[in-house]
Amino acid sequence: MISTIVFFVTIAFTSGRPIDAQTVSELIAQGDALHNQFDTYGAFKAYKAASILDSTNFDVLWKMAGELIDMGNELPKSNDQAAKYREAEVISRKAIYLNPNHTKGHVMLALALEKTALGYTGTDRVKTLNQSRIAAEKAIEINAEEDLALSLLGRWNREMTNTAWITRTFSKLFVVSTPPATYEKAADQFAKAIAINHNCISHYLELGKTLVLLEKWTEADEAFQKVMDLQVTQKSDSKWQRVAKHYLQLLQQGNHSELVDSIEE
């Protein structure tokens, strides 16, 4: 009888170890697996548990920040969404403090700041976008092959070019100095990102959107078609393919004005 009890107790502990009995490396591996399965909340839970065991683990922190950004992306524009991005910013800054010479902390900070900025208007938007640009540039300074940082710089150029002239001028005079931004620079940054990572769906989508604003319709069509042809590898990729499909329909209809308006929103 006693041996039977021991057998079942042993099975209980070895077949499904409770999360607080797992090591940091095991929890990171679990989080990575859940991330690859597009389980954002499950991955965050695993990374969070790892951070409780080791609050100074750089990999845990930047990965937590990434999941928080993904969580925010899934939410409608709201206080809850903004809170996810702010938390991601705080965690990214801690990661940078622990390891300032690694790109991932700077990339996550740039992403979090960009997402926060898009919820702002006027000079607050410009100021926060500029902070995002600086973080992305730092990542590229560390590693020139950081394609996500290049894409972020491309988006910065496009967003700043879209920003009203009066807002840009006021911001330069009274808030923050920013370098000149153009759609051409944005397209160049996206092309560089694609050259490094030619399987990234979002790079092609962002390039296509920029080519639309440059009124390069044929090239934009090719970029959006590439979005449709590539294999989904990130949770957001299916969403980007739906967006690209809509853009392609507008292009095929010759409805350029509606296409431009939808991209500038």
Coordinates of C-alpha atoms in Angstrom, one line a residue:
M1 CA 0.0 0.0 0.0
I2 CA 2.8 2.4 1.0
S3 CA 4.7 1.6 -2.2
T4 CA 1.6 2.4 -4.3
I5 CA 1.2 5.8 -2.6
V6 CA 4.9 6.5 -3.2
F7 CA 4.5 5.6 -6.9
F8 CA 1.6 8.0 -7.5
V9 CA 3.3 10.8 -5.6
T10 CA 6.4 10.4 -7.7
I11 CA 4.3 10.4 -10.9
A12 CA 2.5 13.6 -9.8
F13 CA 5.7 15.5 -9.3
T14 CA 7.6 14.3 -12.4
S15 CA 4.7 14.4 -14.9
G16 CA 3.7 18.0 -14.3
R17 CA 6.1 20.1 -12.2
P18 CA 4.5 23.1 -10.7
I19 CA 5.7 26.4 -12.1
D20 CA 7.4 27.4 -8.8
A21 CA 9.5 24.3 -9.0
Q22 CA 10.9 25.1 -12.4
T23 CA 14.3 26.7 -13.0
V24 CA 14.8 30.0 -14.8
S25 CA 16.2 28.3 -17.9
E26 CA 13.2 25.9 -18.0
L27 CA 10.7 28.8 -17.7
I28 CA 12.5 30.7 -20.4
A29 CA 12.3 27.6 -22.7
Q30 CA 8.6 27.2 -21.8
G31 CA 8.0 30.9 -22.6
D32 CA 9.9 30.6 -25.9
A33 CA 7.8 27.5 -26.9
L34 CA 4.6 29.3 -26.1
H35 CA 5.7 32.4 -28.0
N36 CA 6.3 30.2 -31.0
Q37 CA 2.8 28.9 -30.6
F38 CA 1.5 32.5 -30.6
D39 CA 0.4 32.1 -27.0
T40 CA 1.2 35.7 -25.9
Y41 CA -0.3 35.5 -22.4
G42 CA 1.1 32.0 -21.7
A43 CA 4.6 33.1 -22.8
F44 CA 4.4 36.2 -20.6
K45 CA 3.3 34.2 -17.6
A46 CA 6.3 31.9 -18.0
Y47 CA 8.7 34.8 -18.4
K48 CA 7.1 36.6 -15.4
A49 CA 7.6 33.5 -13.3
A50 CA 11.3 33.4 -14.4
S51 CA 11.7 37.1 -13.4
I52 CA 10.4 36.3 -9.9
L53 CA 13.2 33.8 -9.6
D54 CA 15.8 36.1 -11.2
S55 CA 14.8 39.7 -11.5
T56 CA 18.2 40.6 -13.2
N57 CA 18.0 38.1 -16.1
F58 CA 18.4 40.2 -19.2
D59 CA 16.8 37.7 -21.6
V60 CA 13.7 37.3 -19.3
L61 CA 13.2 41.1 -19.2
W62 CA 13.4 41.9 -23.0
K63 CA 11.2 38.9 -23.8
M64 CA 8.6 40.1 -21.2
A65 CA 8.7 43.5 -22.8
G66 CA 8.1 41.9 -26.2
E67 CA 5.1 40.0 -25.0
L68 CA 3.6 43.1 -23.4
I69 CA 3.9 44.9 -26.7
D70 CA 2.1 42.0 -28.4
M71 CA -0.6 42.1 -25.8
G72 CA -1.1 45.8 -26.4
N73 CA -1.3 45.3 -30.1
E74 CA -4.2 42.9 -29.6
L75 CA -6.2 45.4 -27.6
P76 CA -8.3 48.3 -29.0
K77 CA -7.0 51.8 -28.3
S78 CA -7.6 52.2 -24.6
N79 CA -6.1 52.9 -21.2
D80 CA -5.4 49.2 -20.9
Q81 CA -3.4 49.2 -24.2
A82 CA -1.4 52.2 -23.2
A83 CA -0.6 50.6 -19.8
K84 CA 0.8 47.5 -21.6
Y85 CA 3.1 49.8 -23.7
R86 CA 4.2 51.8 -20.6
E87 CA 5.0 48.6 -18.7
A88 CA 7.0 47.3 -21.7
E89 CA 8.9 50.6 -21.7
V90 CA 9.8 50.3 -18.0
I91 CA 10.9 46.7 -18.4
S92 CA 13.0 47.5 -21.5
R93 CA 14.8 50.3 -19.6
K94 CA 15.7 47.9 -16.9
A95 CA 17.0 45.4 -19.5
I96 CA 19.1 48.2 -21.0
Y97 CA 20.5 49.1 -17.5
L98 CA 21.5 45.5 -17.0
N99 CA 23.0 45.0 -20.5
P100 CA 23.4 48.3 -22.4
N101 CA 25.5 46.7 -25.2
H102 CA 22.9 44.3 -26.4
T103 CA 20.5 45.3 -29.1
K104 CA 17.3 43.6 -27.8
G105 CA 16.7 46.0 -24.9
H106 CA 17.0 49.0 -27.2
V107 CA 14.8 47.5 -29.8
M108 CA 12.0 46.7 -27.3
L109 CA 12.3 50.2 -25.9
A110 CA 12.0 51.7 -29.4
L111 CA 9.0 49.6 -30.1
A112 CA 7.3 50.4 -26.8
L113 CA 7.9 54.2 -27.3
E114 CA 6.7 54.1 -30.9
K115 CA 3.4 52.4 -29.8
T116 CA 2.9 54.9 -27.0
A117 CA 3.6 57.8 -29.3
L118 CA 0.9 56.7 -31.8
G119 CA -1.6 57.2 -29.0
Y120 CA -0.5 60.9 -28.6
T121 CA -1.1 64.0 -30.7
G122 CA 0.9 67.2 -31.4
T123 CA 4.3 67.7 -29.7
D124 CA 3.9 64.8 -27.3
R125 CA 3.7 62.5 -30.3
V126 CA 6.8 64.1 -31.9
K127 CA 8.8 64.0 -28.7
T128 CA 8.0 60.3 -28.0
L129 CA 8.6 59.3 -31.6
N130 CA 12.0 61.0 -31.4
Q131 CA 12.8 59.0 -28.2
S132 CA 11.9 55.8 -30.2
R133 CA 14.2 56.9 -33.0
I134 CA 17.1 57.4 -30.6
A135 CA 16.6 53.9 -29.2
A136 CA 16.5 52.3 -32.6
E137 CA 19.6 54.2 -33.7
K138 CA 21.4 52.9 -30.6
A139 CA 20.4 49.3 -31.5
I140 CA 21.8 49.8 -35.0
E141 CA 25.0 51.3 -33.6
I142 CA 25.5 48.1 -31.6
N143 CA 24.5 45.8 -34.5
A144 CA 24.0 47.2 -38.0
E145 CA 22.2 44.0 -39.0
E146 CA 19.3 44.6 -36.6
D147 CA 16.5 44.6 -39.1
L148 CA 13.7 45.4 -36.7
A149 CA 15.5 48.6 -35.7
L150 CA 15.9 49.6 -39.3
S151 CA 12.2 49.0 -39.9
L152 CA 11.5 51.2 -36.8
L153 CA 13.6 54.0 -38.4
G154 CA 11.6 53.6 -41.6
R155 CA 8.4 54.0 -39.7
W156 CA 9.8 57.0 -37.9
N157 CA 10.6 58.7 -41.2
R158 CA 7.1 58.0 -42.5
E159 CA 5.3 59.1 -39.4
M160 CA 7.3 62.3 -39.1
T161 CA 6.7 63.1 -42.8
N162 CA 3.0 62.5 -42.2
T163 CA 3.0 64.8 -39.2
A164 CA 1.6 68.3 -39.9
W165 CA 4.2 70.9 -40.8
I166 CA 3.0 73.2 -38.1
T167 CA 3.4 70.5 -35.4
R168 CA 6.9 69.6 -36.7
T169 CA 8.0 73.2 -36.7
F170 CA 6.7 74.0 -33.2
S171 CA 8.3 70.8 -31.9
K172 CA 11.7 71.8 -33.4
L173 CA 11.5 75.3 -31.9
F174 CA 10.3 74.5 -28.4
V175 CA 10.4 70.8 -27.7
V176 CA 13.0 68.7 -29.5
S177 CA 15.3 68.8 -32.4
T178 CA 14.7 66.1 -35.0
P179 CA 16.6 65.3 -38.2
P180 CA 14.8 65.7 -41.6
A181 CA 12.4 62.9 -42.5
T182 CA 11.2 61.8 -45.9
Y183 CA 9.3 59.0 -47.5
E184 CA 12.4 58.2 -49.6
K185 CA 14.4 57.7 -46.4
A186 CA 11.7 55.5 -45.0
A187 CA 11.6 53.3 -48.2
D188 CA 15.4 53.0 -48.0
Q189 CA 15.3 51.8 -44.4
F190 CA 12.6 49.2 -45.2
A191 CA 14.6 47.9 -48.2
K192 CA 17.7 47.5 -45.9
A193 CA 15.6 45.6 -43.4
I194 CA 14.3 43.3 -46.1
A195 CA 17.9 42.7 -47.4
I196 CA 18.8 41.4 -43.9
N197 CA 15.6 39.5 -43.2
H198 CA 13.7 38.8 -46.5
N199 CA 11.1 36.5 -44.8
C200 CA 9.7 39.2 -42.5
I201 CA 6.1 40.0 -43.6
S202 CA 5.9 43.3 -41.8
H203 CA 8.9 44.7 -43.6
Y204 CA 7.2 44.2 -46.9
L205 CA 3.9 45.6 -45.7
E206 CA 5.7 48.8 -44.4
L207 CA 7.6 49.2 -47.6
G208 CA 4.4 48.8 -49.6
K209 CA 2.6 51.5 -47.5
T210 CA 5.5 53.9 -48.0
L211 CA 5.6 53.2 -51.8
V212 CA 1.9 54.1 -51.9
L213 CA 2.7 57.5 -50.3
L214 CA 5.4 57.9 -53.0
E215 CA 2.8 57.0 -55.6
K216 CA 4.8 54.1 -56.9
W217 CA 1.8 51.9 -57.5
T218 CA 3.4 49.0 -59.3
E219 CA 6.2 48.6 -56.7
A220 CA 3.6 48.9 -53.9
D221 CA 1.6 46.2 -55.5
E222 CA 4.7 43.9 -55.6
A223 CA 5.4 44.6 -52.0
F224 CA 1.9 43.8 -50.9
Q225 CA 1.8 40.6 -53.0
K226 CA 5.0 39.5 -51.3
V227 CA 3.2 39.9 -47.9
M228 CA 0.5 37.5 -49.2
D229 CA 3.1 35.0 -50.5
L230 CA 5.3 34.7 -47.4
Q231 CA 4.7 32.1 -44.7
V232 CA 3.3 33.2 -41.4
T233 CA 6.0 33.2 -38.7
Q234 CA 4.7 35.8 -36.2
K235 CA 1.4 36.1 -34.5
S236 CA 0.6 39.4 -36.2
D237 CA 1.4 38.1 -39.7
S238 CA -2.1 36.9 -40.4
K239 CA -3.4 40.4 -39.6
W240 CA -0.8 42.0 -41.9
Q241 CA -1.9 39.6 -44.7
R242 CA -5.5 40.7 -44.3
V243 CA -4.4 44.4 -44.5
A244 CA -2.3 43.7 -47.5
K245 CA -5.2 41.9 -49.2
H246 CA -7.3 45.0 -48.7
Y247 CA -4.6 47.3 -50.1
L248 CA -4.2 45.1 -53.1
Q249 CA -7.9 45.2 -53.8
L250 CA -7.8 49.0 -53.7
L251 CA -4.8 49.1 -56.0
Q252 CA -6.5 46.8 -58.5
Q253 CA -9.6 49.0 -58.4
G254 CA -7.4 52.1 -59.0
N255 CA -8.8 53.6 -55.8
H256 CA -5.6 55.4 -54.9
S257 CA -7.1 58.1 -52.8
E258 CA -8.8 55.7 -50.5
L259 CA -5.7 53.7 -50.3
V260 CA -3.6 56.7 -49.3
D261 CA -6.1 57.8 -46.7
S262 CA -6.2 54.4 -45.1
I263 CA -2.4 54.3 -44.8
E264 CA -2.2 57.9 -43.4
E265 CA -4.7 57.1 -40.6

